[in-house]
Amino acid sequence: MSATSPASSDTAALPFQQTHEVTNQVEPLVGYDAFAFDHALVAALRREGAQWHAEALSNDGMALTQPDVVALAELANRHEPALSTHSPRGQRIDALEFHPAWHELLRRLRRAGAHAMPFEPSAQPGSMAARCAAYFLHGQLESGSLCPITMTFASIPVLRNEPDLYARLARPLLSREHDPRDIPLEAGKHSMMIGMGMTEKQGGSDVRSNRTRAHALGAPGRGGAYRLIGHKWFFSAPQCDAHLVLARTEEQGGLSCFYVPRFQPDGRKNAVEVQRLKDKLGNRSNASSEVEFRDAYGVMIGEEGRGVPTIIEMANFTRLDCVIGSAALMRAALVQAIHHARHRSAFGAPLVDQPLMRNVLADLALESEAATVLFMRLAGAFEDSAAPGGSAQARAWRRIVTPAAKFWVCKRALEFTGEAMEVWGGNGYVETGPMARFYREAPVNSIWEGSGNVMCLDVLRAFEREQDAAHALLADWNATASAHPALAGALASLMKLLTGDPAAREASARRIAQQLALCAQGVLLARHAPQEVADAFIETRLGDARGDTGRVYGTLPARFDHAALVNRAFAA
């Protein structure tokens, strides 16, 4: 073939290095107001009496989607915390080093008041809902940084019951400044974080099998100083300035709760030795650890032998945050999926214009909105039930619905994030985008602070102990359900399960918790969402269409306006 043949001429016309032109790839989703674009959240904030915080949330919602802030999540998870157990001179230090992105994430969370807003002296009515909305927005950016913030938040109601101790801790606990220095509070540290240490190797969720021992240094009992010997299989997060832990006393033998600081009163590092950091699934930004107490200093809080009820008060708040954290993952995955579908074409049309893809996105939008209205109602109920003269209904939302919500919403987050990842296809399965991180994080909230079975059994216990509150709540729900036959039928079925044969009730605990959570979501949507949203959710989760839709997203009946549901979730 000659050099001047057509084939040779065509080949020569192409640049030697060029193999392809990048087209049909979606630009990152940045630069939008994550609060204002979430219609369900905006409306719920107003209902729960926190409209006064809307401007701050809008400012935060815009800031959290800026490219430099979005990059913090990837940086904090790529550069994992590193543990140094000893100094160069051989001293035990158990120090952790984090990437600056981690500290910036914590700085933003504290500045937003996510660690303490409802407990500040200047707290306004609606502060719990305002705080939970802020936590939700930050949870859409990065999940690992939520862990020490939620534990610090949940510890405050427990520590406030110890006036002498709290008087010393209030300032650094409530401070909106993040102080990353690893120094004693007495040396001038401006703020602090609190962690938890309950789980041991032999027990897991069965904390009553804990073997860690506590020996009194002087007068035993509440407020007394102790030395702790034992181990904790999961100790989160080891960089915190103090932890609340459970241990057995010699005098009483039962489990008591102890405040264990990172530094002893004399300024020396406490004898809490980090054995290793856990190589865990999920976020890589935060540190979880296994530790040994080797005569560690601690102070008893709460009554001796009442350690589980004492720390359960903390767990109730962290369970609420598990619901919020899962709802945040769902919302983050949803807006990423919708954005991708609007800007990616396949088979001759944008994905969002293809009927089956619209069905998937619309179904995900229903699930996300239901999770959002549920956690915001729980936030309001936490505040209402703690106020003087708090209503029985608020108490039922807090005590009975919270564990059901933790069970159900956290479970749904796994399937939800997997489906949203599938919208992205192969691009969702690689670690250079956010979808893989969302998916890896999704299981943790189902496990942490009580697995699914523990939550469902807690629903049954709460129903038995709070009968008056439960019946007041269900009566209130029935008033709304009368206009929705499918919802009314679901509530009747729930009552049969709750009041049926006690011998069979425990085996049905998951069915009961699932039905309770779905009924709660159905009632809230019926009251507060557009009719199209409420009808679609109730019919496909509780009504006749439930058998046709099953558990797979994207099976909504065609009679619902899928495009409208998608646009409501995240306006173009």
Coordinates of C-alpha atoms in Angstrom, one line a residue:
M1 CA 0.0 0.0 0.0
S2 CA 1.4 3.3 -1.0
A3 CA 2.0 6.2 1.4
T4 CA -0.7 8.2 -0.4
S5 CA -3.4 5.6 -0.2
P6 CA -6.8 6.7 1.4
A7 CA -6.2 4.5 4.4
S8 CA -2.8 5.9 5.1
S9 CA -4.1 9.5 4.6
D10 CA -7.0 9.0 7.1
T11 CA -4.7 7.6 9.8
A12 CA -2.3 10.5 9.5
A13 CA -5.1 12.9 10.0
L14 CA -5.7 11.7 13.6
P15 CA -3.4 13.1 16.4
F16 CA -1.1 10.3 17.5
Q17 CA -1.9 10.6 21.2
Q18 CA -5.7 11.0 21.0
T19 CA -7.8 7.9 21.8
H20 CA -11.1 9.4 22.9
E21 CA -13.0 12.6 23.8
V22 CA -14.7 12.6 27.2
T23 CA -18.4 13.0 26.7
N24 CA -21.6 12.1 28.6
Q25 CA -19.8 12.1 32.0
V26 CA -21.6 14.0 34.8
E27 CA -20.0 17.0 36.5
P28 CA -19.9 16.8 40.3
L29 CA -22.9 18.0 42.2
V30 CA -21.7 21.2 44.0
G31 CA -22.8 24.7 44.8
Y32 CA -26.5 24.4 45.8
D33 CA -28.4 25.0 49.0
A34 CA -28.8 21.6 50.6
F35 CA -31.4 23.0 53.0
A36 CA -33.6 25.1 50.8
F37 CA -33.7 22.3 48.1
D38 CA -35.1 19.9 50.7
H39 CA -38.8 20.8 50.8
A40 CA -39.6 18.1 53.4
L41 CA -36.9 19.3 55.8
V42 CA -37.9 23.0 55.4
A43 CA -41.5 22.3 56.2
A44 CA -40.7 20.0 59.1
L45 CA -38.4 22.7 60.6
R46 CA -41.3 25.1 60.6
R47 CA -43.7 22.6 62.1
E48 CA -41.4 21.8 65.0
G49 CA -41.0 25.4 66.0
A50 CA -37.5 26.1 64.7
Q51 CA -38.1 28.4 61.8
W52 CA -35.9 30.9 63.6
H53 CA -32.9 28.7 62.6
A54 CA -33.8 28.5 58.8
E55 CA -31.4 31.2 57.7
A56 CA -28.5 29.6 59.5
L57 CA -29.3 26.3 58.0
S58 CA -29.6 27.8 54.5
N59 CA -26.1 29.3 55.0
D60 CA -24.8 26.0 56.2
G61 CA -26.6 24.1 53.4
M62 CA -24.8 26.3 50.8
A63 CA -21.4 26.1 52.5
L64 CA -21.5 22.4 52.8
T65 CA -21.8 21.9 49.0
Q66 CA -18.9 24.1 48.0
P67 CA -16.1 22.2 46.1
D68 CA -13.5 22.8 48.8
V69 CA -15.8 21.6 51.6
V70 CA -16.9 18.6 49.6
A71 CA -13.3 17.7 49.1
L72 CA -12.9 17.4 52.9
A73 CA -14.9 14.2 53.0
E74 CA -12.7 12.5 50.5
L75 CA -9.5 13.7 52.2
A76 CA -10.5 12.7 55.7
N77 CA -11.4 9.2 54.4
R78 CA -8.3 8.7 52.3
H79 CA -5.9 9.7 55.1
E80 CA -6.8 7.4 57.9
P81 CA -6.0 8.2 61.6
A82 CA -2.7 6.8 62.7
L83 CA -2.0 5.4 66.3
S84 CA 1.2 6.0 68.1
T85 CA 1.2 3.9 71.3
H86 CA 4.5 5.2 72.6
S87 CA 6.6 8.3 72.5
P88 CA 10.2 8.2 71.1
R89 CA 11.4 7.9 74.7
G90 CA 9.2 4.9 75.4
Q91 CA 6.4 6.6 77.3
R92 CA 2.8 5.4 76.8
I93 CA 0.9 8.1 74.9
D94 CA -1.8 6.3 72.8
A95 CA -1.9 9.4 70.5
L96 CA -3.8 9.6 67.3
E97 CA -2.9 11.7 64.3
F98 CA -5.7 12.9 61.9
H99 CA -5.6 14.7 58.6
P100 CA -6.4 18.4 58.9
A101 CA -9.6 17.7 56.9
W102 CA -11.0 15.7 59.9
H103 CA -10.5 18.6 62.2
E104 CA -12.1 21.0 59.8
L105 CA -15.2 18.7 59.6
L106 CA -15.4 18.7 63.4
R107 CA -14.9 22.5 63.5
R108 CA -17.9 22.9 61.2
L109 CA -20.1 20.6 63.2
R110 CA -19.3 22.3 66.5
R111 CA -19.8 25.7 65.0
A112 CA -23.2 24.6 63.8
G113 CA -24.1 23.5 67.4
A114 CA -24.6 19.9 66.4
H115 CA -22.9 18.8 69.6
A116 CA -24.9 20.8 72.2
M117 CA -27.4 23.3 70.9
P118 CA -30.5 22.1 72.9
F119 CA -28.5 22.2 76.1
E120 CA -27.0 25.7 75.7
P121 CA -28.2 28.3 78.3
S122 CA -29.5 30.4 75.4
A123 CA -31.5 27.5 73.8
Q124 CA -34.8 28.5 72.3
P125 CA -37.9 26.4 71.8
G126 CA -37.4 24.2 68.8
S127 CA -33.6 23.9 69.5
M128 CA -33.7 20.1 69.3
A129 CA -35.3 20.2 65.8
A130 CA -32.8 22.9 64.8
R131 CA -29.9 20.9 66.0
C132 CA -31.1 17.7 64.3
A133 CA -31.6 19.5 61.0
A134 CA -28.0 20.8 61.2
Y135 CA -26.7 17.3 62.0
F136 CA -28.7 15.9 59.0
L137 CA -27.1 18.4 56.6
H138 CA -23.6 17.6 57.8
G139 CA -24.3 13.9 57.7
Q140 CA -24.8 14.3 53.9
L141 CA -21.2 15.5 53.6
E142 CA -19.3 13.0 55.8
S143 CA -20.4 10.4 58.4
G144 CA -17.3 9.5 60.4
S145 CA -17.1 13.0 62.0
L146 CA -20.7 12.5 63.3
C147 CA -19.5 9.8 65.7
P148 CA -17.7 11.8 68.4
I149 CA -20.3 14.6 68.0
T150 CA -23.3 12.4 68.7
M151 CA -21.7 10.8 71.7
T152 CA -20.7 14.2 73.1
F153 CA -24.3 15.5 72.5
A154 CA -25.8 12.4 74.1
S155 CA -23.5 12.5 77.2
I156 CA -24.7 16.0 78.3
P157 CA -28.1 15.0 79.7
V158 CA -26.3 12.2 81.7
L159 CA -23.5 14.4 83.0
R160 CA -26.0 17.2 83.9
N161 CA -27.3 14.8 86.6
E162 CA -23.9 15.1 88.3
P163 CA -23.8 18.7 89.4
D164 CA -20.2 18.8 90.8
L165 CA -18.7 17.1 87.8
Y166 CA -20.8 19.0 85.2
A167 CA -19.8 22.3 86.8
R168 CA -16.3 21.6 85.7
L169 CA -17.2 20.2 82.2
A170 CA -20.0 22.5 81.1
R171 CA -17.8 25.1 79.5
P172 CA -15.7 22.8 77.3
L173 CA -18.7 20.6 76.6
L174 CA -20.9 23.4 75.3
S175 CA -18.1 25.3 73.5
R176 CA -18.6 25.8 69.8
E177 CA -14.9 25.9 69.2
H178 CA -13.1 22.7 68.2
D179 CA -9.8 22.2 70.0
P180 CA -7.8 19.3 68.6
R181 CA -5.0 19.5 71.2
D182 CA -4.3 16.4 73.2
I183 CA -3.9 18.0 76.6
P184 CA -5.8 17.9 80.0
L185 CA -8.8 20.2 80.3
E186 CA -7.0 21.8 83.3
A187 CA -4.2 22.8 81.0
G188 CA -6.5 25.2 79.2
K189 CA -8.2 23.1 76.6
H190 CA -11.1 25.0 75.1
S191 CA -13.5 22.2 74.2
M192 CA -13.9 18.5 74.8
M193 CA -15.5 15.4 73.2
I194 CA -17.0 12.4 75.1
G195 CA -17.0 8.8 73.9
M196 CA -18.5 5.5 75.0
G197 CA -17.2 2.1 76.1
M198 CA -19.8 -0.5 76.7
T199 CA -19.0 -3.5 74.4
E200 CA -16.8 -6.3 75.6
K201 CA -15.6 -9.4 73.7
Q202 CA -17.8 -11.9 75.4
G203 CA -21.0 -10.0 75.4
G204 CA -21.6 -7.6 72.5
S205 CA -25.1 -6.2 73.0
D206 CA -25.4 -8.2 76.2
V207 CA -23.7 -5.6 78.3
R208 CA -24.9 -7.3 81.5
S209 CA -22.2 -9.9 80.9
N210 CA -19.4 -7.2 81.2
R211 CA -16.5 -8.2 83.3
T212 CA -14.6 -4.9 83.8
R213 CA -14.1 -4.3 87.5
A214 CA -14.0 -1.0 89.4
H215 CA -12.3 -0.7 92.8
A216 CA -13.1 2.3 95.1
L217 CA -10.1 4.5 96.1
G218 CA -12.0 6.0 99.0
A219 CA -15.7 6.2 99.9
P220 CA -17.6 4.1 97.4
G221 CA -20.7 5.2 95.5
R222 CA -21.8 8.0 93.4
G223 CA -19.2 10.7 92.9
G224 CA -16.4 8.4 94.3
A225 CA -13.1 7.8 92.6
Y226 CA -12.3 4.3 91.3
R227 CA -9.6 2.3 89.5
L228 CA -10.9 0.2 86.6
I229 CA -9.4 -3.0 85.3
G230 CA -10.7 -4.7 82.2
H231 CA -11.1 -4.4 78.5
K232 CA -13.5 -2.9 75.9
W233 CA -13.8 -4.6 72.5
F234 CA -15.2 -1.4 70.9
F235 CA -14.1 1.9 72.3
S236 CA -15.3 4.9 70.3
A237 CA -13.6 7.2 69.7
P238 CA -10.3 6.8 71.5
Q239 CA -9.2 10.4 70.8
C240 CA -12.1 11.7 73.0
D241 CA -11.3 13.6 76.2
A242 CA -13.3 11.3 78.3
H243 CA -15.6 8.2 78.0
L244 CA -18.6 6.9 79.8
V245 CA -18.1 3.2 80.5
L246 CA -19.7 0.3 82.4
A247 CA -17.9 -1.7 85.1
R248 CA -18.7 -3.9 88.1
T249 CA -18.0 -2.7 91.7
E250 CA -16.7 -4.9 94.5
E251 CA -19.3 -3.5 96.9
Q252 CA -22.4 -4.0 94.9
G253 CA -21.5 -6.4 92.1
G254 CA -23.8 -4.9 89.6
L255 CA -22.9 -2.7 86.7
S256 CA -22.2 1.0 87.4
C257 CA -21.5 3.9 85.1
F258 CA -18.1 5.7 85.2
Y259 CA -16.7 8.9 83.8
V260 CA -13.2 8.0 82.6
P261 CA -11.1 11.0 81.5
R262 CA -8.1 10.8 79.1
F263 CA -5.9 12.4 81.7
Q264 CA -5.9 11.8 85.5
P265 CA -6.4 14.7 88.0
D266 CA -2.6 15.1 88.3
G267 CA -2.2 15.6 84.6
R268 CA -0.7 12.2 83.7
K269 CA -2.3 10.2 80.9
N270 CA -4.9 7.8 82.2
A271 CA -4.1 4.1 82.1
V272 CA -6.4 3.4 79.1
E273 CA -4.2 1.6 76.7
V274 CA -5.2 1.4 73.0
Q275 CA -4.4 -2.1 71.9
R276 CA -5.3 -1.5 68.2
L277 CA -7.5 0.5 65.9
K278 CA -10.3 -1.5 64.4
D279 CA -10.0 -2.2 60.6
K280 CA -13.7 -1.6 60.1
L281 CA -16.1 -1.4 57.3
G282 CA -17.6 2.1 56.6
N283 CA -15.9 5.4 57.0
R284 CA -12.1 5.5 57.3
S285 CA -12.0 9.0 58.8
N286 CA -12.9 8.1 62.4
A287 CA -11.1 5.8 64.8
S288 CA -12.6 2.9 66.7
S289 CA -10.4 0.9 69.0
E290 CA -9.9 -1.9 71.4
V291 CA -8.6 -0.9 74.8
E292 CA -7.4 -2.2 78.1
F293 CA -8.0 -0.5 81.5
R294 CA -4.9 -1.0 83.6
D295 CA -5.9 0.7 86.9
A296 CA -7.6 3.5 84.9
Y297 CA -9.0 6.4 86.9
G298 CA -12.8 6.9 86.8
V299 CA -15.6 8.6 88.7
M300 CA -18.9 6.9 89.3
I301 CA -21.9 8.7 87.9
G302 CA -25.4 7.7 88.6
E303 CA -26.4 5.3 91.4
E304 CA -24.2 2.3 92.1
G305 CA -25.5 -0.8 90.4
R306 CA -27.7 1.3 88.0
G307 CA -25.1 1.7 85.3
V308 CA -27.3 0.4 82.5
P309 CA -30.2 2.7 83.1
T310 CA -27.8 5.6 83.5
I311 CA -26.1 5.0 80.2
I312 CA -29.3 4.1 78.4
E313 CA -30.3 7.7 78.7
M314 CA -27.2 8.5 76.6
A315 CA -28.1 5.6 74.2
N316 CA -31.6 7.0 73.6
F317 CA -30.1 10.2 72.1
T318 CA -27.5 8.3 70.0
R319 CA -30.3 6.1 68.7
L320 CA -32.1 9.2 67.4
D321 CA -28.9 10.2 65.7
C322 CA -28.6 6.8 64.1
V323 CA -31.9 7.5 62.5
I324 CA -30.8 10.9 61.4
G325 CA -27.4 9.6 60.1
S326 CA -29.2 6.9 58.0
A327 CA -31.7 9.5 56.7
A328 CA -28.7 11.7 55.8
L329 CA -27.1 8.9 53.8
M330 CA -30.4 8.3 52.0
R331 CA -30.8 12.0 51.1
A332 CA -27.2 12.3 50.0
A333 CA -27.5 9.3 47.8
L334 CA -30.9 10.4 46.4
V335 CA -29.7 13.8 45.2
Q336 CA -26.6 12.3 43.7
A337 CA -28.7 9.8 41.8
I338 CA -31.2 12.4 40.6
H339 CA -28.4 14.7 39.5
H340 CA -26.7 11.9 37.7
A341 CA -29.9 10.8 35.9
R342 CA -30.5 14.4 34.7
H343 CA -27.1 14.7 33.1
R344 CA -26.4 11.2 31.9
S345 CA -27.8 9.8 28.6
A346 CA -28.2 6.2 27.6
F347 CA -30.0 4.5 24.7
G348 CA -30.8 7.9 23.1
A349 CA -32.3 9.8 26.0
P350 CA -31.4 11.3 29.4
L351 CA -31.8 8.7 32.2
V352 CA -34.3 10.8 34.1
D353 CA -36.6 10.8 31.0
Q354 CA -36.8 7.1 30.8
P355 CA -39.9 5.7 32.5
L356 CA -38.3 2.9 34.5
M357 CA -35.5 5.1 35.8
R358 CA -38.0 7.7 36.8
N359 CA -39.9 5.0 38.7
V360 CA -36.8 4.1 40.7
L361 CA -36.0 7.7 41.5
A362 CA -39.6 8.5 42.5
D363 CA -39.7 5.4 44.8
L364 CA -36.4 6.4 46.4
A365 CA -37.7 10.0 46.9
L366 CA -40.7 8.6 48.8
E367 CA -38.5 6.6 51.1
S368 CA -36.2 9.6 51.8
E369 CA -39.0 12.0 52.5
A370 CA -40.6 9.5 54.9
A371 CA -37.3 9.1 56.8
T372 CA -36.9 12.9 57.0
V373 CA -40.4 13.7 58.4
L374 CA -40.0 10.8 60.9
F375 CA -36.7 12.0 62.4
M376 CA -37.8 15.6 62.6
R377 CA -41.0 14.5 64.5
L378 CA -38.9 12.5 66.9
A379 CA -36.6 15.5 67.4
G380 CA -39.6 17.6 68.4
A381 CA -40.9 14.8 70.7
F382 CA -37.6 14.5 72.5
E383 CA -37.9 18.2 73.4
D384 CA -41.6 18.1 74.2
S385 CA -41.3 15.0 76.4
A386 CA -38.5 16.6 78.4
A387 CA -40.4 19.8 79.1
P388 CA -42.5 20.2 82.3
G389 CA -45.9 18.7 81.7
G390 CA -44.7 16.9 78.5
S391 CA -47.5 15.0 76.7
A392 CA -48.1 11.3 76.8
Q393 CA -48.0 11.3 73.0
A394 CA -44.5 12.9 73.0
R395 CA -43.3 10.3 75.4
A396 CA -44.6 7.5 73.2
W397 CA -42.9 9.0 70.1
R398 CA -39.6 9.2 72.1
R399 CA -39.8 5.9 73.9
I400 CA -41.7 3.6 71.6
V401 CA -41.3 5.0 68.1
T402 CA -37.5 5.8 68.4
P403 CA -36.3 2.2 68.6
A404 CA -38.7 1.2 65.8
A405 CA -37.4 4.1 63.6
K406 CA -33.8 3.1 64.3
F407 CA -34.6 -0.5 63.3
W408 CA -36.5 0.4 60.1
V409 CA -34.8 3.5 58.7
C410 CA -31.3 2.1 59.3
K411 CA -32.2 -1.1 57.6
R412 CA -33.7 0.7 54.6
A413 CA -30.5 2.7 54.2
L414 CA -28.6 -0.4 53.1
E415 CA -30.9 -1.2 50.2
F416 CA -31.4 2.5 49.4
T417 CA -27.7 3.3 49.0
G418 CA -27.2 0.2 46.9
E419 CA -30.0 1.2 44.6
A420 CA -28.7 4.7 44.3
M421 CA -25.2 3.4 43.5
E422 CA -26.8 1.3 40.7
V423 CA -28.2 4.5 39.1
W424 CA -24.6 5.6 38.7
G425 CA -23.6 2.2 37.3
G426 CA -19.8 1.5 37.3
N427 CA -19.0 5.0 38.3
G428 CA -20.9 4.4 41.5
Y429 CA -18.8 1.4 42.4
V430 CA -15.4 3.1 42.5
E431 CA -14.0 5.0 45.4
T432 CA -13.3 8.2 43.4
G433 CA -17.0 9.1 43.8
P434 CA -19.2 9.4 46.9
M435 CA -21.6 6.5 46.3
A436 CA -19.2 3.7 47.4
R437 CA -18.5 5.6 50.7
F438 CA -22.3 6.0 51.3
Y439 CA -22.8 2.3 50.7
R440 CA -20.0 1.2 53.0
E441 CA -21.3 3.4 55.7
A442 CA -24.9 2.3 55.5
P443 CA -24.7 -0.8 57.8
V444 CA -23.2 0.8 60.8
N445 CA -26.3 2.5 62.2
S446 CA -28.2 -0.8 62.2
I447 CA -25.4 -2.3 64.4
W448 CA -24.3 0.6 66.6
E449 CA -26.3 1.3 69.8
G450 CA -28.3 -1.9 69.6
S451 CA -28.7 -4.2 66.6
G452 CA -32.1 -4.8 64.9
N453 CA -33.3 -7.5 67.3
V454 CA -32.4 -5.4 70.3
M455 CA -34.4 -2.5 68.9
C456 CA -37.4 -4.6 68.2
L457 CA -37.4 -6.1 71.6
D458 CA -37.1 -2.7 73.1
V459 CA -40.2 -1.6 71.2
L460 CA -42.1 -4.4 72.9
R461 CA -40.7 -3.5 76.4
A462 CA -41.6 0.1 75.9
F463 CA -45.1 -0.7 74.8
E464 CA -45.6 -2.8 77.9
R465 CA -44.2 -0.1 80.2
E466 CA -45.9 2.9 78.5
Q467 CA -49.3 1.6 77.9
D468 CA -51.1 4.9 78.5
A469 CA -48.8 6.8 76.3
A470 CA -49.0 4.1 73.6
H471 CA -52.7 4.1 73.5
A472 CA -52.8 7.9 73.4
L473 CA -50.4 7.9 70.4
L474 CA -52.4 5.2 68.5
A475 CA -55.7 7.0 69.1
D476 CA -54.1 10.1 67.6
W477 CA -52.9 8.2 64.6
N478 CA -56.3 6.6 64.1
A479 CA -57.9 10.0 63.8
T480 CA -55.7 10.7 60.8
A481 CA -56.0 7.2 59.4
S482 CA -59.8 7.4 59.2
A483 CA -59.4 9.3 55.9
H484 CA -57.0 6.7 54.5
P485 CA -58.4 3.1 54.5
A486 CA -55.0 1.5 53.8
L487 CA -53.5 3.3 56.8
A488 CA -56.5 2.5 59.0
G489 CA -56.1 -1.2 58.1
A490 CA -52.4 -1.2 58.8
L491 CA -53.0 0.4 62.3
A492 CA -55.7 -2.2 63.1
S493 CA -53.2 -5.0 62.1
L494 CA -50.6 -3.4 64.3
M495 CA -52.9 -3.3 67.3
K496 CA -53.6 -7.1 66.8
L497 CA -49.9 -7.8 66.8
L498 CA -49.3 -5.6 69.9
T499 CA -52.2 -7.0 71.9
G500 CA -52.1 -10.6 70.7
D501 CA -50.7 -13.8 72.3
P502 CA -47.7 -12.7 74.4
A503 CA -46.0 -16.0 73.7
A504 CA -45.9 -15.2 70.0
R505 CA -45.2 -11.5 70.3
E506 CA -41.4 -11.8 70.7
A507 CA -41.0 -13.9 67.6
S508 CA -43.1 -11.2 65.7
A509 CA -41.1 -8.3 67.1
R510 CA -39.6 -7.4 63.7
R511 CA -43.0 -7.3 62.1
I512 CA -44.3 -5.1 64.9
A513 CA -41.4 -2.7 64.7
Q514 CA -41.6 -2.5 60.9
Q515 CA -45.3 -1.9 61.0
L516 CA -45.0 0.7 63.7
A517 CA -42.4 2.7 61.8
L518 CA -44.3 2.5 58.5
C519 CA -47.6 3.6 60.2
A520 CA -45.7 6.5 61.8
Q521 CA -44.4 7.6 58.5
G522 CA -47.8 7.1 56.8
V523 CA -49.5 9.3 59.4
L524 CA -46.9 12.0 59.1
L525 CA -47.1 12.1 55.3
A526 CA -50.8 12.0 55.4
R527 CA -50.8 15.1 57.6
H528 CA -48.0 17.1 56.1
A529 CA -47.0 16.0 52.6
P530 CA -48.8 16.7 49.3
Q531 CA -51.6 14.2 48.7
E532 CA -49.7 12.6 45.8
V533 CA -46.7 11.8 48.1
A534 CA -48.9 10.5 51.0
D535 CA -51.1 8.4 48.7
A536 CA -48.1 6.8 46.9
F537 CA -46.3 6.0 50.1
I538 CA -49.3 4.6 52.0
E539 CA -50.5 2.5 49.1
T540 CA -47.1 0.9 48.3
R541 CA -46.0 0.4 51.9
L542 CA -49.2 -0.3 53.7
G543 CA -52.0 -0.8 51.1
D544 CA -53.1 -3.2 48.4
A545 CA -50.1 -2.4 46.1
R546 CA -47.7 -3.6 48.8
G547 CA -47.8 -7.1 47.5
D548 CA -47.0 -6.0 44.0
T549 CA -44.2 -3.7 44.9
G550 CA -42.4 -5.9 47.4
R551 CA -39.1 -4.6 48.7
V552 CA -37.5 -3.6 45.3
Y553 CA -37.4 0.1 44.5
G554 CA -38.8 1.2 41.2
T555 CA -42.1 -0.7 41.4
L556 CA -44.5 2.2 41.9
P557 CA -47.8 1.8 40.0
A558 CA -47.9 3.8 36.8
R559 CA -50.8 5.9 37.9
F560 CA -48.6 8.0 40.2
D561 CA -46.8 11.0 38.7
H562 CA -43.2 9.8 39.0
A563 CA -41.7 12.9 37.4
A564 CA -43.5 15.2 39.9
L565 CA -42.2 13.0 42.8
V566 CA -38.7 13.3 41.6
N567 CA -38.9 17.1 41.0
R568 CA -40.3 17.6 44.5
A569 CA -37.4 15.7 46.0
F570 CA -34.7 17.7 44.2
A571 CA -35.8 20.5 41.9
A572 CA -33.9 20.9 38.7

